[in-house]
Coordinates of C-alpha atoms and ligand atoms in Angstrom, one line a residue:
X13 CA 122.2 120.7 68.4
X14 CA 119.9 120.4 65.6
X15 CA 116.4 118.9 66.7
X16 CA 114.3 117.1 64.0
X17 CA 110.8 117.0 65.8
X18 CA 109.1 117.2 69.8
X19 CA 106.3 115.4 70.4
X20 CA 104.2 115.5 73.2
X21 CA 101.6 112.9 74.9
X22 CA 99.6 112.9 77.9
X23 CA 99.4 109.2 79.9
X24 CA 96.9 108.0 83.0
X25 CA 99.1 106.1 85.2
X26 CA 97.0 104.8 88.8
X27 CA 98.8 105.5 91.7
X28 CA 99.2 102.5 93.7
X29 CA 97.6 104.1 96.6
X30 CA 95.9 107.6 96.7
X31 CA 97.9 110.2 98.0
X32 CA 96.7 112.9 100.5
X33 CA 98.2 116.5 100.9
X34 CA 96.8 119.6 102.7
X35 CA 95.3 120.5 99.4
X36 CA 93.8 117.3 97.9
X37 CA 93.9 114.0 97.5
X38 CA 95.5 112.3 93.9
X39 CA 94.4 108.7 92.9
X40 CA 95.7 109.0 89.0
X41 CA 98.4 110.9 87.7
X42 CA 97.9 112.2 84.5
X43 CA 101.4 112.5 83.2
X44 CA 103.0 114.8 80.9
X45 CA 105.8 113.8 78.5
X46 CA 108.2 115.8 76.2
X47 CA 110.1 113.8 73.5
X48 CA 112.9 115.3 71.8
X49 CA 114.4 114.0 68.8
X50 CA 117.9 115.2 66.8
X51 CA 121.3 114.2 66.5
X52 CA 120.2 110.6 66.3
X53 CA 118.9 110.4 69.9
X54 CA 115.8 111.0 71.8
X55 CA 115.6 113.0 75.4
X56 CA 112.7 112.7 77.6
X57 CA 111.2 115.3 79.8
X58 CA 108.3 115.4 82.7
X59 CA 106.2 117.9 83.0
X60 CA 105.7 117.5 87.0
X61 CA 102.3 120.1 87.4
X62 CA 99.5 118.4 88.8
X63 CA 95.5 117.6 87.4
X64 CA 94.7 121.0 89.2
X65 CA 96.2 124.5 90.1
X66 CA 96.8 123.6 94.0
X67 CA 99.9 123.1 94.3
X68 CA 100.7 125.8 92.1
X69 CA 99.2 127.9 89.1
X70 CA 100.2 125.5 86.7
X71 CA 98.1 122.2 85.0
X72 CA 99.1 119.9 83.1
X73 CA 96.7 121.4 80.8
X74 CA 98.2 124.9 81.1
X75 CA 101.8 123.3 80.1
X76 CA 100.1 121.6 77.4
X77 CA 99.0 124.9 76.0
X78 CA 102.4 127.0 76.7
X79 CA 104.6 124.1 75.3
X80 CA 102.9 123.6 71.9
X81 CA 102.1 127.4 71.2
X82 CA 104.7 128.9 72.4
X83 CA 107.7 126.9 74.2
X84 CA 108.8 124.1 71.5
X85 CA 108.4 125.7 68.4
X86 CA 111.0 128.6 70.2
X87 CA 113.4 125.5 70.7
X88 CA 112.8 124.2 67.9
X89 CA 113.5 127.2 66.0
X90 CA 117.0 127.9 68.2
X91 CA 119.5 124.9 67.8
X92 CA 120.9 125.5 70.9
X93 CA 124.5 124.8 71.3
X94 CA 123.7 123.8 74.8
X95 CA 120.9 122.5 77.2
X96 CA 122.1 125.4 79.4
X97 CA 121.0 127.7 76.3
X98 CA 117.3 127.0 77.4
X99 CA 116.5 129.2 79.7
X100 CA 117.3 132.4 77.2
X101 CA 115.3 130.8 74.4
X102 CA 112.4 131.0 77.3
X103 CA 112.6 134.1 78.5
X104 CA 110.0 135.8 77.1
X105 CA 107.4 133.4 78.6
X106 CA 106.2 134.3 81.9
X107 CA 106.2 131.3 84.5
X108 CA 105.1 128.6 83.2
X109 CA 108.5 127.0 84.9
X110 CA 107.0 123.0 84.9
X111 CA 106.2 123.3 81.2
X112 CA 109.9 125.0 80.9
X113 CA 111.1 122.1 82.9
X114 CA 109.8 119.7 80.9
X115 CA 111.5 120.8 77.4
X116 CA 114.4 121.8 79.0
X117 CA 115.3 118.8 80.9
X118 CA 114.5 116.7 78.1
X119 CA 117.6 118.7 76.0
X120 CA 119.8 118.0 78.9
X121 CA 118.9 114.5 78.8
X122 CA 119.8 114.4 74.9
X123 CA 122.7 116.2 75.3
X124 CA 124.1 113.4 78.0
X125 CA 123.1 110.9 75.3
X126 CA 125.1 112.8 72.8
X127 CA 128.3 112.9 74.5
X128 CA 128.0 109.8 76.0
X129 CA 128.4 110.6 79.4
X130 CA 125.9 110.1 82.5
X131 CA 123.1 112.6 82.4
X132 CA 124.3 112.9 86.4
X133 CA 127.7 114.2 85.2
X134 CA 126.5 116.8 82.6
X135 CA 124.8 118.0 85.0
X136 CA 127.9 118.8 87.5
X137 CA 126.7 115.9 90.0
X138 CA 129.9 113.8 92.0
X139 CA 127.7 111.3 94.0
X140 CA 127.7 107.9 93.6
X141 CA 124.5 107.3 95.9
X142 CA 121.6 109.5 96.8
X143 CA 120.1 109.0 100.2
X144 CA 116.3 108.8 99.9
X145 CA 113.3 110.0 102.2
X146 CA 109.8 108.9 101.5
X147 CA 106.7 111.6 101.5
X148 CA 103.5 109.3 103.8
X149 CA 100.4 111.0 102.7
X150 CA 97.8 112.0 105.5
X151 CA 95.8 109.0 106.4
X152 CA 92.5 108.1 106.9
X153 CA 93.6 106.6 110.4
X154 CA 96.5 106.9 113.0
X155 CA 96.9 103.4 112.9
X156 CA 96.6 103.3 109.2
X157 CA 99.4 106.2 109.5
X158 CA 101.6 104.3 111.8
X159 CA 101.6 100.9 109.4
X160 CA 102.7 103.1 106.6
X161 CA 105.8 104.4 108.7
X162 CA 106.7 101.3 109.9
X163 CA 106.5 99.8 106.1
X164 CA 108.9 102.6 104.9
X165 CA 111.7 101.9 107.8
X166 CA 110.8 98.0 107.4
X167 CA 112.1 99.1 103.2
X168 CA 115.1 101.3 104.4
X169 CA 113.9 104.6 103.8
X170 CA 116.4 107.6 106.0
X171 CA 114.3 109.9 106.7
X172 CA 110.0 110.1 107.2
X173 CA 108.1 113.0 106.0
X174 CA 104.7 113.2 107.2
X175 CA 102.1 115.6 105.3
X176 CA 99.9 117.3 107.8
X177 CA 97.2 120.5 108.4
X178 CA 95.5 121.6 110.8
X179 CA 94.0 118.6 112.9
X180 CA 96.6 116.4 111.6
X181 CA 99.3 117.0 113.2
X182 CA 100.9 117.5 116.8
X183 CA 98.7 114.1 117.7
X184 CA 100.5 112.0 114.6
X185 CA 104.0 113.3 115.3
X186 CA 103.4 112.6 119.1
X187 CA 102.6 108.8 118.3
X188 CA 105.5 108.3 115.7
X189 CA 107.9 110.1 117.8
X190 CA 107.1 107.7 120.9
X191 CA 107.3 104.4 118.6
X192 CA 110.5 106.1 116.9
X193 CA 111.9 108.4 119.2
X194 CA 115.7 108.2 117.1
X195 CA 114.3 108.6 113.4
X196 CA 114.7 111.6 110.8
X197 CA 111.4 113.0 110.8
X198 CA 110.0 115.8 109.1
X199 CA 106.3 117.4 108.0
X200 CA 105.1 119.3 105.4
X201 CA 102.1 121.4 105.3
X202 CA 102.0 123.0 102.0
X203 CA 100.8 126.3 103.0
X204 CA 98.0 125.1 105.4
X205 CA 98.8 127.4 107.9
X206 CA 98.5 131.0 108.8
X207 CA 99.6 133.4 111.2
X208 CA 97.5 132.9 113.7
X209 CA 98.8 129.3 114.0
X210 CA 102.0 130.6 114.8
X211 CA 101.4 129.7 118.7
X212 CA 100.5 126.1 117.6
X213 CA 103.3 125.5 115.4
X214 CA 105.8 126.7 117.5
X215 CA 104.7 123.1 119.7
X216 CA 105.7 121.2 116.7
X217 CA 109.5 122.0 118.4
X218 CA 109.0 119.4 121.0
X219 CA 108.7 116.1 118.4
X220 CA 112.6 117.1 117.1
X221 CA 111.5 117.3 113.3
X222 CA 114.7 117.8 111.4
X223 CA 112.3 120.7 109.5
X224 CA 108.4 122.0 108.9
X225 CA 108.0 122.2 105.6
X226 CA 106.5 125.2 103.4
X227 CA 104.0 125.8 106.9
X228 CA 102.3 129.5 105.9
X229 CA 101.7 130.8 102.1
X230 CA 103.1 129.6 99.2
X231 CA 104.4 132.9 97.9
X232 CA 105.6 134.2 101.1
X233 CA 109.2 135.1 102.8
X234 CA 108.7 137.5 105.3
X235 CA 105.9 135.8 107.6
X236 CA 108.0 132.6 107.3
X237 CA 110.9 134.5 108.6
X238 CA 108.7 135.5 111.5
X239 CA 108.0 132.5 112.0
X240 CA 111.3 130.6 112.0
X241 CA 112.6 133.2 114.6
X242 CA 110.0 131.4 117.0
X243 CA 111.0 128.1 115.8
X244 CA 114.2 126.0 116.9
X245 CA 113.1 123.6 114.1
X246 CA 114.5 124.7 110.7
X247 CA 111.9 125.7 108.4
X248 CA 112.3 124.4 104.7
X249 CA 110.5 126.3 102.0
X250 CA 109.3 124.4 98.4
X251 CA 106.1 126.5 97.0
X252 CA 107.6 129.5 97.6
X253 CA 111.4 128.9 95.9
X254 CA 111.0 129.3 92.3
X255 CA 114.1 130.7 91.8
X256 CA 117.4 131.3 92.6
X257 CA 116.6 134.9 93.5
X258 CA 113.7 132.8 95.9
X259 CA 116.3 131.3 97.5
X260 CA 118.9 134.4 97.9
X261 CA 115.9 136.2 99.5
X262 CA 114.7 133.5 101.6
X263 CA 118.5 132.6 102.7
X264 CA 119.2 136.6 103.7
X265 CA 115.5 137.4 105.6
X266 CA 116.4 134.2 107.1
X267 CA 113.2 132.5 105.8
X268 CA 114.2 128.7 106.3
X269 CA 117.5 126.9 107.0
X270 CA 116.6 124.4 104.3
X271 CA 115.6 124.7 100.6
X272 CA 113.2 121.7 98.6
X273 CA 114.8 122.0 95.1
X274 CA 112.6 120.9 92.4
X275 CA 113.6 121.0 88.6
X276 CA 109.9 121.5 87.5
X277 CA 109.3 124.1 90.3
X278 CA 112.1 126.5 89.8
X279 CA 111.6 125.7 85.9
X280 CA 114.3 123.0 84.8
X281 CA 117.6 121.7 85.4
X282 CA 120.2 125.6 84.9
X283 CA 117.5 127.2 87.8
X284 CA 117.7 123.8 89.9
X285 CA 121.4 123.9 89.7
X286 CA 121.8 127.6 90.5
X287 CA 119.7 127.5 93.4
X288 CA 122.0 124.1 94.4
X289 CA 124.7 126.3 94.3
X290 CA 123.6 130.0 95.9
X291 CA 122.4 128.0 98.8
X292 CA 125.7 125.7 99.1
X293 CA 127.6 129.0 99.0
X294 CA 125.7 130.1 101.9
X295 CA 125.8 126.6 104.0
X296 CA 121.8 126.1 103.1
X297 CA 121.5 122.3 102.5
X298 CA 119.2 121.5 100.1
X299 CA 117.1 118.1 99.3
X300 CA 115.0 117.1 96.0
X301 CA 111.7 117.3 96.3
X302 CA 109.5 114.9 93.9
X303 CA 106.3 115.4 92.1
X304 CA 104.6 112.0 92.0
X305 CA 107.3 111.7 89.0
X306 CA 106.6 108.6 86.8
X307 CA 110.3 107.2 85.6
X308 CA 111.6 109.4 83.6
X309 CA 110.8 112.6 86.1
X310 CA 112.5 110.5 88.9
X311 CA 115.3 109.3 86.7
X312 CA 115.8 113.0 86.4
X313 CA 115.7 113.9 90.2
X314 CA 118.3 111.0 91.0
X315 CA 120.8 112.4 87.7
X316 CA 120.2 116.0 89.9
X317 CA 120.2 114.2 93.4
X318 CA 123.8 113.5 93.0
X319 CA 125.3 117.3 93.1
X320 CA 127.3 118.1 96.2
X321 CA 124.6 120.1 98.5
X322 CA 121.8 117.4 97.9
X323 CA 123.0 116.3 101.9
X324 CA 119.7 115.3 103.3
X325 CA 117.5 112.6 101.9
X326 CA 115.2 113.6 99.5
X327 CA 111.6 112.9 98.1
X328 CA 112.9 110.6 95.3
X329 CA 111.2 106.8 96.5
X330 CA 111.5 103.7 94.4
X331 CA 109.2 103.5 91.5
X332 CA 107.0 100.7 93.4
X333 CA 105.6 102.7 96.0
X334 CA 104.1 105.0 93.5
X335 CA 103.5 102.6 90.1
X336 CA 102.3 99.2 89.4
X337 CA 104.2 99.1 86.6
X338 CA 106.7 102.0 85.9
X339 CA 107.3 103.2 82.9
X340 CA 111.3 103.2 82.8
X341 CA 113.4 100.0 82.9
X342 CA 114.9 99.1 84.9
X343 CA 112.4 100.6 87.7
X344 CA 114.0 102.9 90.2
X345 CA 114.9 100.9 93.4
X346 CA 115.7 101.6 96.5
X347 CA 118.6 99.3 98.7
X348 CA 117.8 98.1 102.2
X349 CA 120.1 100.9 103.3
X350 CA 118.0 103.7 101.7
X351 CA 119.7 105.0 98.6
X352 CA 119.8 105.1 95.2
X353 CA 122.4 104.1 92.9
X354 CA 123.4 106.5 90.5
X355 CA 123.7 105.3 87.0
X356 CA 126.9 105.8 85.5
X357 CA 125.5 104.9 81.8
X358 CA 125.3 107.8 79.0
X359 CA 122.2 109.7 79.6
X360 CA 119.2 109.1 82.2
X361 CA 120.5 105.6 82.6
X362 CA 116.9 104.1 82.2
X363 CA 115.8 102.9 79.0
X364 CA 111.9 104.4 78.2
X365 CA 109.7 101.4 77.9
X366 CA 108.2 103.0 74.7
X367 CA 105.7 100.1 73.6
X368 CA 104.2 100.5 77.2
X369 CA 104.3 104.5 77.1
X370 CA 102.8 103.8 73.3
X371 CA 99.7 101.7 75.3
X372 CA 99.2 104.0 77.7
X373 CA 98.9 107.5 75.9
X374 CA 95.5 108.8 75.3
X375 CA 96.9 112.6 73.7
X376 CA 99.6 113.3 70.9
X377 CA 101.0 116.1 69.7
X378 CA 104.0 116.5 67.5
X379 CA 105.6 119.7 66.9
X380 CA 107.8 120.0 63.6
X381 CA 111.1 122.1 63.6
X382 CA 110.5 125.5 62.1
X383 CA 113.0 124.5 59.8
X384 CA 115.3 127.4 58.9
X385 CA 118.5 126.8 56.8
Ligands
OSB427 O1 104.9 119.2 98.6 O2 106.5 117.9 98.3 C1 105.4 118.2 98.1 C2 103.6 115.6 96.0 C3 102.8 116.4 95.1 C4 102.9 117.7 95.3 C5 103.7 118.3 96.3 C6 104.5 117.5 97.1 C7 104.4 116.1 97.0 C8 105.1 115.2 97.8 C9 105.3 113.8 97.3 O3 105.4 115.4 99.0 C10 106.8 113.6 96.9 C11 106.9 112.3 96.1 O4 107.0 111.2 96.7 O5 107.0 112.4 94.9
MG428 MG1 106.5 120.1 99.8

């Protein structure tokens, strides 16, 4: 497909509430976007890194960097028959998977647009409906962490994931588990534990967690491995998949029963889809993980949502709990019964309110194809 021009531009979107992890607290997103124009059409990307190297080495600032000196004029110099093709016009970058993601998704997206089918079915995905989970940020209270559960069933949500670390954590999942004794529940500590916690995770087994999430480093395998023999909860590993070798590794030391798939993560929609698929060959379910997405990230993460071995709910929330105002129209909603429906239009399926995304840009960048021919 020939592309004409990519422009990039960095947003400030206020989250509607701050959100707490084991590594910081976020109050604004400062959001990445990847325009691609050719054939007539436009495909969006995310780029999904955070304001700071914590969850992992990348910045939106880093991606910034990579995409514009080295990433789009590559694609734009390739023509690539094929969103697929992306990954080989990459390879000689190092990492920088988010800022892959970002470009790469964004073809995918055009792609969809130029065929005319759902961005969901280019993609390989069958599901009609994607069951969704919500991520509840640590809290400045129990009470205050107990409301916010009890809002998220009150809205439908499946499943409850609860971010904890060390001192927040076997005393929150013993007060949800005796209000909700019959719930999904899950935690996620994103690598806030070490070894010698081991003991004291191994307690977590008495709340019935359906898993822990990523509890030791986030580069590790074999101490998890370790650790999940102790454990009769499944482990589920995010920071450390970045791959679909990750996951072949993690699957065979026996790491985690469970893989968090996300596209900016494992560096765009070919690795998401192979990791999908080594871990379905191998009975590993796997869920999406999200990324404080604005619209078009999530409307990405629902079109990926809806592949076969996405069977537990995922991370992907309605655009409300996370936006005053999102981005994407119409905003991502979630039914009473806690899913998503997919759309079944050609591309992403949500039109990019541009005028707004016009307003609330404070960075541009446009890179020209390297025209040859
Ligand atoms: O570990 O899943 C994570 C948010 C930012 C960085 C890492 C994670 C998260 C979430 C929120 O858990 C998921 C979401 O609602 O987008
Ligand atoms: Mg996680």
């Amino acid at each position: 497909m020939r592309i004409d021009a990519i422009f990039l531009r960095e947003l400030r979107l206020p989250l509607v509430q701050p959100f707490q992890t084991s590594f910081g607290t976020t109050t604004e997103r400062r959001i990445l976007l990847v325009e691609i124009r050719g054939e007539g059409f436009t495909g969006w990307g995310e780029c999904v890194a955070g304001e700071h190297p914590y969850f992992s080495e990348e910045t939106i600032d880093t991606a910034w960097l990579v995409i514009q000196q080295e990433l789009a004029p590559a694609l734009a110099a390739a023509d690539p028959a094929h969103a697929g093709k992306c990954p080989q016009i990459f390879r000689q970058v190092r990492g920088h998977r988010m800022a892959k993601a970002a470009l790469e998704n964004a073809v995918w997206d055009l792609e969809a647009q130029m065929k005319g089918i759902p961005l969901a079915s280019l993609l390989g995905g069958t599901r009609e409906t994607i069951d969704c989970g919500v991520s509840i940020g640590i809290q400045p209270s129990l009470e205050k962490q107990l409301a916010e559960v009890e809002k998220e069933l009150a809205a439908g949500y499946q499943r409850i994931k609860l971010k904890c670390k060390p001192g927040w954590d076997v005393h929150v999942f013993e007060a949800v588990r005796n209000r909700w004794p019959d719930i999904l529940l899950s935690c996620d500590a994103n690598s806030a534990y070490r070894l010698n916690d081991s003991d004291h995770i191994v307690t977590f087994d008495e709340f019935n967690l359906l898993m822990i999430e990523q509890p030791l480093w986030s580069d590790d395998f074999y101490f998890h491995s370790m650790l999940q023999k102790r454990l009769e909860t499944p482990v589920c590993l995010d920071e450390s998949i970045r791959n679909r070798r990750d996951a072949l590794a993690a699957i065979e030391m026996e790491s985690c029963r469970i893989i968090n798939i996300k596209c900016g993560r494992v560096g765009g929609f070919s690795e998401a889809i192979a990791v999908h698929n080594a871990a379905q060959e191998r009975g590993v379910p796997v869920w999406c993980g999200g990324m404080l997405e604005s619209g078009i990230g999530r409307a990405h993460n629902i079109a990926l949502s809806s592949l076969d071995n996405f069977s537990l709910p995922g991370d992907v929330s309605a655009s409300k709990r996370y936006w005053k105002e999102d981005i994407i129209e119409p905003e991502v909603e979630v039914s009473p019964q806690g899913v998503i429906t997919v759309p079944q239009t050609p591309g992403r399926g949500f039109e990019v309110r541009t005028g707004l995304v016009e307003k609330l840009t404070i960075r541009r960048e446009e890179i020209r194809a390297l025209a040859i021919a």
